[in-house]
Backbone as XML, in Angstrom:
<?xml version="1.0"?>
<chain id="A" units="angstrom">
  <residue number="1" name="MET">
    <atom name="N" x="88.720" y="8.418" z="8.779"/>
    <atom name="CA" x="88.770" y="9.864" z="8.666"/>
    <atom name="C" x="87.524" y="10.453" z="9.331"/>
  </residue>
  <residue number="2" name="LYS">
    <atom name="N" x="87.709" y="11.485" z="10.115"/>
    <atom name="CA" x="86.598" y="12.116" z="10.813"/>
    <atom name="C" x="85.722" y="12.904" z="9.849"/>
  </residue>
  <residue number="3" name="MET">
    <atom name="N" x="84.402" y="12.938" z="10.146"/>
    <atom name="CA" x="83.453" y="13.655" z="9.302"/>
    <atom name="C" x="83.745" y="15.151" z="9.261"/>
  </residue>
  <residue number="4" name="GLU">
    <atom name="N" x="84.224" y="15.732" z="10.388"/>
    <atom name="CA" x="84.500" y="17.167" z="10.417"/>
    <atom name="C" x="85.538" y="17.559" z="9.375"/>
  </residue>
  <residue number="5" name="SER">
    <atom name="N" x="86.514" y="16.681" z="9.129"/>
    <atom name="CA" x="87.563" y="17.015" z="8.173"/>
    <atom name="C" x="87.049" y="16.976" z="6.746"/>
  </residue>
  <residue number="6" name="LEU">
    <atom name="N" x="85.959" y="16.262" z="6.506"/>
    <atom name="CA" x="85.385" y="16.191" z="5.169"/>
    <atom name="C" x="84.429" y="17.344" z="4.884"/>
  </residue>
  <residue number="7" name="ASN">
    <atom name="N" x="83.934" y="17.985" z="5.914"/>
    <atom name="CA" x="82.899" y="18.997" z="5.761"/>
    <atom name="C" x="83.300" y="20.252" z="6.530"/>
  </residue>
  <residue number="8" name="LYS">
    <atom name="N" x="84.154" y="21.065" z="5.927"/>
    <atom name="CA" x="84.687" y="22.247" z="6.597"/>
    <atom name="C" x="83.777" y="23.450" z="6.398"/>
  </residue>
  <residue number="9" name="LEU">
    <atom name="N" x="83.836" y="24.374" z="7.356"/>
    <atom name="CA" x="83.072" y="25.605" z="7.244"/>
    <atom name="C" x="83.806" y="26.595" z="6.345"/>
  </residue>
  <residue number="10" name="ILE">
    <atom name="N" x="83.081" y="27.124" z="5.380"/>
    <atom name="CA" x="83.608" y="28.154" z="4.479"/>
    <atom name="C" x="83.222" y="29.528" z="5.022"/>
  </residue>
  <residue number="11" name="ILE">
    <atom name="N" x="81.997" y="29.630" z="5.513"/>
    <atom name="CA" x="81.501" y="30.857" z="6.141"/>
    <atom name="C" x="80.991" y="30.491" z="7.525"/>
  </residue>
  <residue number="12" name="ASN">
    <atom name="N" x="81.389" y="31.265" z="8.513"/>
    <atom name="CA" x="80.954" y="31.049" z="9.890"/>
    <atom name="C" x="80.896" y="32.422" z="10.557"/>
  </residue>
  <residue number="13" name="SER">
    <atom name="N" x="79.764" y="33.083" z="10.429"/>
    <atom name="CA" x="79.630" y="34.447" z="10.928"/>
    <atom name="C" x="78.578" y="34.501" z="12.026"/>
  </residue>
  <residue number="14" name="CYS">
    <atom name="N" x="78.921" y="35.182" z="13.127"/>
    <atom name="CA" x="78.033" y="35.270" z="14.287"/>
    <atom name="C" x="77.669" y="36.720" z="14.576"/>
  </residue>
  <residue number="15" name="PHE">
    <atom name="N" x="76.440" y="36.920" z="15.013"/>
    <atom name="CA" x="75.939" y="38.230" z="15.432"/>
    <atom name="C" x="75.430" y="38.060" z="16.863"/>
  </residue>
  <residue number="16" name="PHE">
    <atom name="N" x="76.213" y="38.554" z="17.827"/>
    <atom name="CA" x="75.887" y="38.354" z="19.233"/>
    <atom name="C" x="75.097" y="39.520" z="19.801"/>
  </residue>
  <residue number="17" name="GLY">
    <atom name="N" x="74.148" y="39.198" z="20.672"/>
    <atom name="CA" x="73.441" y="40.168" z="21.489"/>
    <atom name="C" x="73.837" y="39.923" z="22.937"/>
  </residue>
  <residue number="18" name="LYS">
    <atom name="N" x="73.117" y="40.536" z="23.849"/>
    <atom name="CA" x="73.436" y="40.383" z="25.274"/>
    <atom name="C" x="73.355" y="38.912" z="25.706"/>
  </residue>
  <residue number="19" name="ASP">
    <atom name="N" x="72.274" y="38.239" z="25.363"/>
    <atom name="CA" x="72.108" y="36.836" z="25.736"/>
    <atom name="C" x="71.576" y="35.992" z="24.587"/>
  </residue>
  <residue number="20" name="ASN">
    <atom name="N" x="71.840" y="36.460" z="23.342"/>
    <atom name="CA" x="71.384" y="35.701" z="22.190"/>
    <atom name="C" x="72.406" y="35.800" z="21.065"/>
  </residue>
  <residue number="21" name="CYS">
    <atom name="N" x="72.208" y="34.978" z="20.041"/>
    <atom name="CA" x="73.143" y="34.960" z="18.925"/>
    <atom name="C" x="72.416" y="34.474" z="17.676"/>
  </residue>
  <residue number="22" name="PHE">
    <atom name="N" x="72.799" y="35.022" z="16.546"/>
    <atom name="CA" x="72.337" y="34.542" z="15.245"/>
    <atom name="C" x="73.585" y="34.220" z="14.447"/>
  </residue>
  <residue number="23" name="LYS">
    <atom name="N" x="73.609" y="33.040" z="13.836"/>
    <atom name="CA" x="74.805" y="32.595" z="13.128"/>
    <atom name="C" x="74.434" y="32.102" z="11.739"/>
  </residue>
  <residue number="24" name="CYS">
    <atom name="N" x="75.303" y="32.390" z="10.778"/>
    <atom name="CA" x="75.154" y="31.926" z="9.403"/>
    <atom name="C" x="76.391" y="31.117" z="9.050"/>
  </residue>
  <residue number="25" name="THR">
    <atom name="N" x="76.179" y="29.890" z="8.571"/>
    <atom name="CA" x="77.312" y="29.065" z="8.164"/>
    <atom name="C" x="77.077" y="28.487" z="6.770"/>
  </residue>
  <residue number="26" name="LEU">
    <atom name="N" x="78.169" y="28.254" z="6.071"/>
    <atom name="CA" x="78.160" y="27.533" z="4.801"/>
    <atom name="C" x="79.301" y="26.534" z="4.884"/>
  </residue>
  <residue number="27" name="ASN">
    <atom name="N" x="79.009" y="25.271" z="4.600"/>
    <atom name="CA" x="80.058" y="24.262" z="4.676"/>
    <atom name="C" x="80.536" y="23.865" z="3.286"/>
  </residue>
  <residue number="28" name="SER">
    <atom name="N" x="81.567" y="23.040" z="3.252"/>
    <atom name="CA" x="82.170" y="22.645" z="1.987"/>
    <atom name="C" x="81.255" y="21.764" z="1.139"/>
  </residue>
  <residue number="29" name="ASN">
    <atom name="N" x="80.167" y="21.267" z="1.710"/>
    <atom name="CA" x="79.156" y="20.532" z="0.944"/>
    <atom name="C" x="78.103" y="21.459" z="0.348"/>
  </residue>
  <residue number="30" name="LYS">
    <atom name="N" x="78.350" y="22.775" z="0.433"/>
    <atom name="CA" x="77.461" y="23.810" z="-0.096"/>
    <atom name="C" x="76.103" y="23.798" z="0.604"/>
  </residue>
  <residue number="31" name="GLU">
    <atom name="N" x="76.117" y="23.567" z="1.926"/>
    <atom name="CA" x="74.912" y="23.595" z="2.746"/>
    <atom name="C" x="74.963" y="24.833" z="3.632"/>
  </residue>
  <residue number="32" name="CYS">
    <atom name="N" x="73.892" y="25.621" z="3.577"/>
    <atom name="CA" x="73.795" y="26.830" z="4.384"/>
    <atom name="C" x="72.897" y="26.553" z="5.586"/>
  </residue>
  <residue number="33" name="TYR">
    <atom name="N" x="73.415" y="26.840" z="6.767"/>
    <atom name="CA" x="72.648" y="26.683" z="7.999"/>
    <atom name="C" x="72.543" y="28.032" z="8.700"/>
  </residue>
  <residue number="34" name="LEU">
    <atom name="N" x="71.355" y="28.309" z="9.213"/>
    <atom name="CA" x="71.150" y="29.460" z="10.076"/>
    <atom name="C" x="70.888" y="28.910" z="11.477"/>
  </residue>
  <residue number="35" name="HIS">
    <atom name="N" x="71.474" y="29.569" z="12.465"/>
    <atom name="CA" x="71.394" y="29.120" z="13.856"/>
    <atom name="C" x="70.888" y="30.277" z="14.714"/>
  </residue>
  <residue number="36" name="TRP">
    <atom name="N" x="69.952" y="29.975" z="15.593"/>
    <atom name="CA" x="69.477" y="30.936" z="16.586"/>
    <atom name="C" x="69.887" y="30.382" z="17.939"/>
  </residue>
  <residue number="37" name="GLY">
    <atom name="N" x="70.539" y="31.195" z="18.745"/>
    <atom name="CA" x="70.986" y="30.722" z="20.051"/>
    <atom name="C" x="70.547" y="31.651" z="21.160"/>
  </residue>
  <residue number="38" name="ILE">
    <atom name="N" x="70.287" y="31.069" z="22.319"/>
    <atom name="CA" x="69.940" y="31.849" z="23.505"/>
    <atom name="C" x="70.743" y="31.297" z="24.679"/>
  </residue>
  <residue number="39" name="LYS">
    <atom name="N" x="71.276" y="32.207" z="25.463"/>
    <atom name="CA" x="72.104" y="31.822" z="26.602"/>
    <atom name="C" x="71.210" y="31.502" z="27.789"/>
  </residue>
  <residue number="40" name="LYS">
    <atom name="N" x="71.342" y="30.276" z="28.293"/>
    <atom name="CA" x="70.603" y="29.821" z="29.469"/>
    <atom name="C" x="71.577" y="29.084" z="30.366"/>
  </residue>
  <residue number="41" name="ASP">
    <atom name="N" x="71.640" y="29.492" z="31.626"/>
    <atom name="CA" x="72.533" y="28.850" z="32.596"/>
    <atom name="C" x="73.984" y="28.820" z="32.098"/>
  </residue>
  <residue number="42" name="ASN">
    <atom name="N" x="74.438" y="29.953" z="31.554"/>
    <atom name="CA" x="75.813" y="30.129" z="31.072"/>
    <atom name="C" x="76.212" y="29.233" z="29.906"/>
  </residue>
  <residue number="43" name="LYS">
    <atom name="N" x="75.235" y="28.666" z="29.176"/>
    <atom name="CA" x="75.540" y="27.948" z="27.942"/>
    <atom name="C" x="74.421" y="28.235" z="26.940"/>
  </residue>
  <residue number="44" name="TYR">
    <atom name="N" x="74.716" y="28.017" z="25.678"/>
    <atom name="CA" x="73.759" y="28.334" z="24.630"/>
    <atom name="C" x="72.903" y="27.130" z="24.257"/>
  </residue>
  <residue number="45" name="ALA">
    <atom name="N" x="71.605" y="27.383" z="24.074"/>
    <atom name="CA" x="70.683" y="26.421" z="23.478"/>
    <atom name="C" x="70.440" y="26.918" z="22.047"/>
  </residue>
  <residue number="46" name="TRP">
    <atom name="N" x="70.415" y="26.003" z="21.083"/>
    <atom name="CA" x="70.373" y="26.393" z="19.678"/>
    <atom name="C" x="69.198" y="25.785" z="18.927"/>
  </residue>
  <residue number="47" name="ILE">
    <atom name="N" x="68.708" y="26.547" z="17.965"/>
    <atom name="CA" x="67.820" y="26.056" z="16.919"/>
    <atom name="C" x="68.602" y="26.238" z="15.626"/>
  </residue>
  <residue number="48" name="LYS">
    <atom name="N" x="68.746" y="25.160" z="14.876"/>
    <atom name="CA" x="69.566" y="25.180" z="13.660"/>
    <atom name="C" x="68.747" y="24.574" z="12.527"/>
  </residue>
  <residue number="49" name="ALA">
    <atom name="N" x="68.845" y="25.185" z="11.343"/>
    <atom name="CA" x="68.141" y="24.640" z="10.187"/>
    <atom name="C" x="68.913" y="24.932" z="8.905"/>
  </residue>
  <residue number="50" name="LYS">
    <atom name="N" x="68.790" y="24.006" z="7.961"/>
    <atom name="CA" x="69.405" y="24.175" z="6.648"/>
    <atom name="C" x="68.433" y="24.952" z="5.764"/>
  </residue>
  <residue number="51" name="PHE">
    <atom name="N" x="68.955" y="25.983" z="5.080"/>
    <atom name="CA" x="68.135" y="26.824" z="4.216"/>
    <atom name="C" x="68.572" y="26.670" z="2.765"/>
  </residue>
  <residue number="52" name="GLY">
    <atom name="N" x="67.587" y="26.621" z="1.872"/>
    <atom name="CA" x="67.838" y="26.487" z="0.443"/>
    <atom name="C" x="67.966" y="27.835" z="-0.245"/>
  </residue>
  <residue number="53" name="LEU">
    <atom name="N" x="68.301" y="27.773" z="-1.520"/>
    <atom name="CA" x="68.543" y="28.984" z="-2.304"/>
    <atom name="C" x="67.361" y="29.952" z="-2.318"/>
  </residue>
  <residue number="54" name="ALA">
    <atom name="N" x="66.166" y="29.461" z="-2.582"/>
    <atom name="CA" x="64.999" y="30.349" z="-2.653"/>
    <atom name="C" x="64.733" y="31.008" z="-1.307"/>
  </residue>
  <residue number="55" name="GLU">
    <atom name="N" x="64.902" y="30.254" z="-0.228"/>
    <atom name="CA" x="64.715" y="30.816" z="1.111"/>
    <atom name="C" x="65.758" y="31.896" z="1.396"/>
  </residue>
  <residue number="56" name="ILE">
    <atom name="N" x="66.993" y="31.625" z="1.033"/>
    <atom name="CA" x="68.057" y="32.610" z="1.235"/>
    <atom name="C" x="67.760" y="33.865" z="0.419"/>
  </residue>
  <residue number="57" name="GLY">
    <atom name="N" x="67.289" y="33.686" z="-0.800"/>
    <atom name="CA" x="66.925" y="34.828" z="-1.633"/>
    <atom name="C" x="65.849" y="35.680" z="-0.999"/>
  </residue>
  <residue number="58" name="LEU">
    <atom name="N" x="64.837" y="35.057" z="-0.396"/>
    <atom name="CA" x="63.784" y="35.814" z="0.292"/>
    <atom name="C" x="64.341" y="36.585" z="1.488"/>
  </residue>
  <residue number="59" name="ILE">
    <atom name="N" x="65.248" y="35.961" z="2.214"/>
    <atom name="CA" x="65.854" y="36.644" z="3.364"/>
    <atom name="C" x="66.635" y="37.867" z="2.900"/>
  </residue>
  <residue number="60" name="VAL">
    <atom name="N" x="67.366" y="37.749" z="1.807"/>
    <atom name="CA" x="68.117" y="38.885" z="1.266"/>
    <atom name="C" x="67.162" y="40.010" z="0.869"/>
  </residue>
  <residue number="61" name="ARG">
    <atom name="N" x="66.017" y="39.666" z="0.303"/>
    <atom name="CA" x="65.025" y="40.692" z="-0.059"/>
    <atom name="C" x="64.531" y="41.442" z="1.176"/>
  </residue>
  <residue number="62" name="VAL">
    <atom name="N" x="64.323" y="40.728" z="2.284"/>
    <atom name="CA" x="63.910" y="41.394" z="3.527"/>
    <atom name="C" x="65.046" y="42.286" z="4.037"/>
  </residue>
  <residue number="63" name="LEU">
    <atom name="N" x="66.264" y="41.767" z="4.015"/>
    <atom name="CA" x="67.408" y="42.560" z="4.475"/>
    <atom name="C" x="67.591" y="43.824" z="3.637"/>
  </residue>
  <residue number="64" name="ASN">
    <atom name="N" x="67.285" y="43.744" z="2.348"/>
    <atom name="CA" x="67.434" y="44.891" z="1.451"/>
    <atom name="C" x="66.218" y="45.821" z="1.470"/>
  </residue>
  <residue number="65" name="GLY">
    <atom name="N" x="65.207" y="45.508" z="2.277"/>
    <atom name="CA" x="64.019" y="46.348" z="2.378"/>
    <atom name="C" x="63.065" y="46.223" z="1.199"/>
  </residue>
  <residue number="66" name="ARG">
    <atom name="N" x="63.236" y="45.193" z="0.371"/>
    <atom name="CA" x="62.356" y="45.005" z="-0.789"/>
    <atom name="C" x="61.162" y="44.113" z="-0.451"/>
  </residue>
  <residue number="67" name="LYS">
    <atom name="N" x="61.157" y="43.599" z="0.752"/>
    <atom name="CA" x="60.057" y="42.776" z="1.266"/>
    <atom name="C" x="60.044" y="42.999" z="2.775"/>
  </residue>
  <residue number="68" name="ASN">
    <atom name="N" x="58.863" y="43.049" z="3.375"/>
    <atom name="CA" x="58.774" y="43.308" z="4.814"/>
    <atom name="C" x="58.918" y="42.067" z="5.680"/>
  </residue>
  <residue number="69" name="THR">
    <atom name="N" x="58.445" y="40.929" z="5.173"/>
    <atom name="CA" x="58.477" y="39.713" z="5.986"/>
    <atom name="C" x="58.758" y="38.488" z="5.121"/>
  </residue>
  <residue number="70" name="ALA">
    <atom name="N" x="59.265" y="37.479" z="5.776"/>
    <atom name="CA" x="59.405" y="36.150" z="5.179"/>
    <atom name="C" x="59.220" y="35.152" z="6.314"/>
  </residue>
  <residue number="71" name="SER">
    <atom name="N" x="58.591" y="34.037" z="6.014"/>
    <atom name="CA" x="58.420" y="33.014" z="7.042"/>
    <atom name="C" x="58.604" y="31.642" z="6.406"/>
  </residue>
  <residue number="72" name="PHE">
    <atom name="N" x="59.070" y="30.709" z="7.230"/>
    <atom name="CA" x="59.387" y="29.374" z="6.754"/>
    <atom name="C" x="58.986" y="28.354" z="7.808"/>
  </residue>
  <residue number="73" name="PHE">
    <atom name="N" x="58.643" y="27.163" z="7.341"/>
    <atom name="CA" x="58.369" y="26.031" z="8.215"/>
    <atom name="C" x="59.280" y="24.898" z="7.774"/>
  </residue>
  <residue number="74" name="HIS">
    <atom name="N" x="60.017" y="24.314" z="8.705"/>
    <atom name="CA" x="60.907" y="23.201" z="8.389"/>
    <atom name="C" x="60.534" y="21.997" z="9.245"/>
  </residue>
  <residue number="75" name="SER">
    <atom name="N" x="60.642" y="20.820" z="8.645"/>
    <atom name="CA" x="60.428" y="19.581" z="9.359"/>
    <atom name="C" x="61.507" y="18.602" z="8.919"/>
  </residue>
  <residue number="76" name="PHE">
    <atom name="N" x="62.236" y="18.039" z="9.889"/>
    <atom name="CA" x="63.311" y="17.107" z="9.579"/>
    <atom name="C" x="63.448" y="16.118" z="10.724"/>
  </residue>
  <residue number="77" name="ASN">
    <atom name="N" x="63.353" y="14.829" z="10.414"/>
    <atom name="CA" x="63.470" y="13.782" z="11.431"/>
    <atom name="C" x="62.573" y="14.045" z="12.640"/>
  </residue>
  <residue number="78" name="ASP">
    <atom name="N" x="61.320" y="14.284" z="12.410"/>
    <atom name="CA" x="60.336" y="14.553" z="13.464"/>
    <atom name="C" x="60.598" y="15.820" z="14.252"/>
  </residue>
  <residue number="79" name="LYS">
    <atom name="N" x="61.516" y="16.657" z="13.799"/>
    <atom name="CA" x="61.763" y="17.947" z="14.435"/>
    <atom name="C" x="61.117" y="19.013" z="13.556"/>
  </residue>
  <residue number="80" name="LYS">
    <atom name="N" x="60.283" y="19.825" z="14.173"/>
    <atom name="CA" x="59.590" y="20.887" z="13.452"/>
    <atom name="C" x="60.021" y="22.237" z="13.994"/>
  </residue>
  <residue number="81" name="ALA">
    <atom name="N" x="60.148" y="23.206" z="13.081"/>
    <atom name="CA" x="60.551" y="24.553" z="13.491"/>
    <atom name="C" x="59.917" y="25.573" z="12.562"/>
  </residue>
  <residue number="82" name="GLN">
    <atom name="N" x="59.653" y="26.751" z="13.110"/>
    <atom name="CA" x="59.128" y="27.873" z="12.336"/>
    <atom name="C" x="60.112" y="29.024" z="12.441"/>
  </residue>
  <residue number="83" name="PHE">
    <atom name="N" x="60.200" y="29.786" z="11.340"/>
    <atom name="CA" x="61.140" y="30.892" z="11.266"/>
    <atom name="C" x="60.442" y="32.111" z="10.672"/>
  </residue>
  <residue number="84" name="TRP">
    <atom name="N" x="60.729" y="33.273" z="11.235"/>
    <atom name="CA" x="60.180" y="34.530" z="10.745"/>
    <atom name="C" x="61.296" y="35.553" z="10.631"/>
  </residue>
  <residue number="85" name="ILE">
    <atom name="N" x="61.263" y="36.322" z="9.567"/>
    <atom name="CA" x="62.182" y="37.442" z="9.391"/>
    <atom name="C" x="61.315" y="38.646" z="9.088"/>
  </residue>
  <residue number="86" name="ASN">
    <atom name="N" x="61.442" y="39.707" z="9.884"/>
    <atom name="CA" x="60.618" y="40.907" z="9.738"/>
    <atom name="C" x="61.485" y="42.156" z="9.692"/>
  </residue>
  <residue number="87" name="ASN">
    <atom name="N" x="61.180" y="43.025" z="8.764"/>
    <atom name="CA" x="61.864" y="44.309" z="8.626"/>
    <atom name="C" x="60.949" y="45.373" z="9.227"/>
  </residue>
  <residue number="88" name="LYS">
    <atom name="N" x="61.407" y="46.014" z="10.304"/>
    <atom name="CA" x="60.607" y="47.038" z="10.955"/>
    <atom name="C" x="61.510" y="48.177" z="11.393"/>
  </residue>
  <residue number="89" name="ASP">
    <atom name="N" x="61.158" y="49.383" z="10.959"/>
    <atom name="CA" x="61.955" y="50.569" z="11.246"/>
    <atom name="C" x="63.377" y="50.343" z="10.729"/>
  </residue>
  <residue number="90" name="GLU">
    <atom name="N" x="64.365" y="50.452" z="11.568"/>
    <atom name="CA" x="65.749" y="50.289" z="11.118"/>
    <atom name="C" x="66.327" y="48.924" z="11.494"/>
  </residue>
  <residue number="91" name="PHE">
    <atom name="N" x="65.483" y="48.015" z="11.968"/>
    <atom name="CA" x="65.948" y="46.706" z="12.415"/>
    <atom name="C" x="65.305" y="45.596" z="11.598"/>
  </residue>
  <residue number="92" name="VAL">
    <atom name="N" x="66.009" y="44.479" z="11.509"/>
    <atom name="CA" x="65.441" y="43.249" z="10.973"/>
    <atom name="C" x="65.471" y="42.242" z="12.110"/>
  </residue>
  <residue number="93" name="PHE">
    <atom name="N" x="64.333" y="41.620" z="12.345"/>
    <atom name="CA" x="64.184" y="40.673" z="13.444"/>
    <atom name="C" x="64.149" y="39.255" z="12.893"/>
  </residue>
  <residue number="94" name="PHE">
    <atom name="N" x="64.989" y="38.393" z="13.444"/>
    <atom name="CA" x="65.030" y="36.976" z="13.096"/>
    <atom name="C" x="64.484" y="36.203" z="14.290"/>
  </residue>
  <residue number="95" name="ARG">
    <atom name="N" x="63.457" y="35.388" z="14.045"/>
    <atom name="CA" x="62.844" y="34.631" z="15.132"/>
    <atom name="C" x="62.721" y="33.169" z="14.720"/>
  </residue>
  <residue number="96" name="ALA">
    <atom name="N" x="63.006" y="32.289" z="15.656"/>
    <atom name="CA" x="62.884" y="30.848" z="15.438"/>
    <atom name="C" x="62.151" y="30.234" z="16.618"/>
  </residue>
  <residue number="97" name="LYS">
    <atom name="N" x="61.288" y="29.286" z="16.310"/>
    <atom name="CA" x="60.536" y="28.605" z="17.357"/>
    <atom name="C" x="60.535" y="27.111" z="17.056"/>
  </residue>
  <residue number="98" name="ALA">
    <atom name="N" x="60.981" y="26.339" z="18.040"/>
    <atom name="CA" x="60.994" y="24.879" z="17.927"/>
    <atom name="C" x="60.903" y="24.298" z="19.324"/>
  </residue>
  <residue number="99" name="ASN">
    <atom name="N" x="60.036" y="23.322" z="19.490"/>
    <atom name="CA" x="59.835" y="22.695" z="20.797"/>
    <atom name="C" x="59.589" y="23.762" z="21.860"/>
  </residue>
  <residue number="100" name="THR">
    <atom name="N" x="60.429" y="23.799" z="22.880"/>
    <atom name="CA" x="60.230" y="24.761" z="23.975"/>
    <atom name="C" x="61.036" y="26.034" z="23.771"/>
  </residue>
  <residue number="101" name="LEU">
    <atom name="N" x="61.818" y="26.114" z="22.701"/>
    <atom name="CA" x="62.639" y="27.301" z="22.451"/>
    <atom name="C" x="61.925" y="28.283" z="21.536"/>
  </residue>
  <residue number="102" name="ASP">
    <atom name="N" x="62.003" y="29.539" z="21.882"/>
    <atom name="CA" x="61.481" y="30.639" z="21.059"/>
    <atom name="C" x="62.535" y="31.742" z="21.144"/>
  </residue>
  <residue number="103" name="ILE">
    <atom name="N" x="63.311" y="31.894" z="20.076"/>
    <atom name="CA" x="64.492" y="32.764" z="20.110"/>
    <atom name="C" x="64.366" y="33.867" z="19.074"/>
  </residue>
  <residue number="104" name="SER">
    <atom name="N" x="64.641" y="35.095" z="19.495"/>
    <atom name="CA" x="64.650" y="36.242" z="18.587"/>
    <atom name="C" x="65.994" y="36.946" z="18.654"/>
  </residue>
  <residue number="105" name="LYS">
    <atom name="N" x="66.396" y="37.494" z="17.522"/>
    <atom name="CA" x="67.611" y="38.300" z="17.453"/>
    <atom name="C" x="67.362" y="39.423" z="16.455"/>
  </residue>
  <residue number="106" name="SER">
    <atom name="N" x="67.589" y="40.657" z="16.899"/>
    <atom name="CA" x="67.454" y="41.791" z="15.985"/>
    <atom name="C" x="68.834" y="42.158" z="15.448"/>
  </residue>
  <residue number="107" name="LEU">
    <atom name="N" x="68.852" y="42.605" z="14.201"/>
    <atom name="CA" x="70.090" y="43.063" z="13.581"/>
    <atom name="C" x="69.971" y="44.540" z="13.274"/>
  </residue>
  <residue number="108" name="ASN">
    <atom name="N" x="71.007" y="45.303" z="13.636"/>
    <atom name="CA" x="71.016" y="46.724" z="13.313"/>
    <atom name="C" x="71.407" y="46.899" z="11.841"/>
  </residue>
  <residue number="109" name="GLU">
    <atom name="N" x="71.461" y="48.134" z="11.378"/>
    <atom name="CA" x="71.703" y="48.381" z="9.958"/>
    <atom name="C" x="73.046" y="47.836" z="9.481"/>
  </residue>
  <residue number="110" name="GLY">
    <atom name="N" x="74.086" y="47.977" z="10.285"/>
    <atom name="CA" x="75.400" y="47.459" z="9.903"/>
    <atom name="C" x="75.410" y="45.944" z="9.809"/>
  </residue>
  <residue number="111" name="GLU">
    <atom name="N" x="74.812" y="45.294" z="10.794"/>
    <atom name="CA" x="74.732" y="43.835" z="10.786"/>
    <atom name="C" x="73.897" y="43.337" z="9.613"/>
  </residue>
  <residue number="112" name="GLN">
    <atom name="N" x="72.835" y="44.053" z="9.280"/>
    <atom name="CA" x="72.000" y="43.688" z="8.134"/>
    <atom name="C" x="72.811" y="43.703" z="6.847"/>
  </residue>
  <residue number="113" name="GLU">
    <atom name="N" x="73.617" y="44.736" z="6.682"/>
    <atom name="CA" x="74.432" y="44.854" z="5.466"/>
    <atom name="C" x="75.442" y="43.718" z="5.380"/>
  </residue>
  <residue number="114" name="VAL">
    <atom name="N" x="76.103" y="43.419" z="6.496"/>
    <atom name="CA" x="77.074" y="42.324" z="6.523"/>
    <atom name="C" x="76.393" y="41.002" z="6.170"/>
  </residue>
  <residue number="115" name="LEU">
    <atom name="N" x="75.245" y="40.721" z="6.786"/>
    <atom name="CA" x="74.536" y="39.469" z="6.520"/>
    <atom name="C" x="74.068" y="39.399" z="5.068"/>
  </residue>
  <residue number="116" name="ALA">
    <atom name="N" x="73.573" y="40.504" z="4.522"/>
    <atom name="CA" x="73.128" y="40.513" z="3.122"/>
    <atom name="C" x="74.290" y="40.170" z="2.185"/>
  </residue>
  <residue number="117" name="VAL">
    <atom name="N" x="75.459" y="40.747" z="2.433"/>
    <atom name="CA" x="76.640" y="40.455" z="1.603"/>
    <atom name="C" x="77.033" y="38.985" z="1.752"/>
  </residue>
  <residue number="118" name="LEU">
    <atom name="N" x="77.045" y="38.486" z="2.989"/>
    <atom name="CA" x="77.380" y="37.075" z="3.216"/>
    <atom name="C" x="76.407" y="36.146" z="2.503"/>
  </residue>
  <residue number="119" name="LEU">
    <atom name="N" x="75.115" y="36.446" z="2.597"/>
    <atom name="CA" x="74.116" y="35.576" z="1.978"/>
    <atom name="C" x="74.183" y="35.627" z="0.457"/>
  </residue>
  <residue number="120" name="ARG">
    <atom name="N" x="74.515" y="36.784" z="-0.110"/>
    <atom name="CA" x="74.717" y="36.845" z="-1.567"/>
    <atom name="C" x="75.912" y="35.964" z="-1.959"/>
  </residue>
  <residue number="121" name="ASP">
    <atom name="N" x="76.958" y="35.985" z="-1.148"/>
    <atom name="CA" x="78.118" y="35.126" z="-1.387"/>
    <atom name="C" x="77.731" y="33.652" z="-1.252"/>
  </residue>
  <residue number="122" name="VAL">
    <atom name="N" x="76.907" y="33.335" z="-0.273"/>
    <atom name="CA" x="76.426" y="31.964" z="-0.093"/>
    <atom name="C" x="75.702" y="31.502" z="-1.354"/>
  </residue>
  <residue number="123" name="ILE">
    <atom name="N" x="74.836" y="32.333" z="-1.908"/>
    <atom name="CA" x="74.093" y="31.978" z="-3.122"/>
    <atom name="C" x="75.060" y="31.665" z="-4.260"/>
  </residue>
  <residue number="124" name="VAL">
    <atom name="N" x="76.061" y="32.515" z="-4.445"/>
    <atom name="CA" x="77.048" y="32.290" z="-5.508"/>
    <atom name="C" x="77.806" y="30.988" z="-5.278"/>
  </residue>
  <residue number="125" name="ARG">
    <atom name="N" x="78.271" y="30.768" z="-4.053"/>
    <atom name="CA" x="79.058" y="29.569" z="-3.744"/>
    <atom name="C" x="78.220" y="28.288" z="-3.861"/>
  </residue>
  <residue number="126" name="MET">
    <atom name="N" x="76.940" y="28.365" z="-3.481"/>
    <atom name="CA" x="76.088" y="27.172" z="-3.588"/>
    <atom name="C" x="75.843" y="26.809" z="-5.055"/>
  </residue>
  <residue number="127" name="ASN">
    <atom name="N" x="75.995" y="27.764" z="-5.955"/>
    <atom name="CA" x="75.755" y="27.518" z="-7.374"/>
    <atom name="C" x="77.037" y="27.299" z="-8.173"/>
  </residue>
  <residue number="128" name="SER">
    <atom name="N" x="78.182" y="27.281" z="-7.509"/>
    <atom name="CA" x="79.438" y="27.117" z="-8.266"/>
    <atom name="C" x="80.030" y="25.734" z="-8.080"/>
  </residue>
</chain>
């Protein structure tokens, strides 16, 4: 049996910009991944990381304007990455940096609301 059939996506939401993308996924193993993508040479290069409940909660606080910034450092299998979420004016900026990639994606007010609702659902599903 293939691994993909055992681990299906429950949430798979993308926020596209001109040449970038931010994606939120939740799989059937109750793992939440955030992905930052940038289009280079007509294909996307990605930074992907698994986020835990407390981290997701902090991101929701930034999206709701109850906190201005959140930052995280992840290390997995010798891969290191840094993540920043900043609330400024009417936008929330998501930035990821790993190896030679440094990717940013801003979300407008509508996208922020959608992501906040999705992440609240992720928290509930990860705890059920």
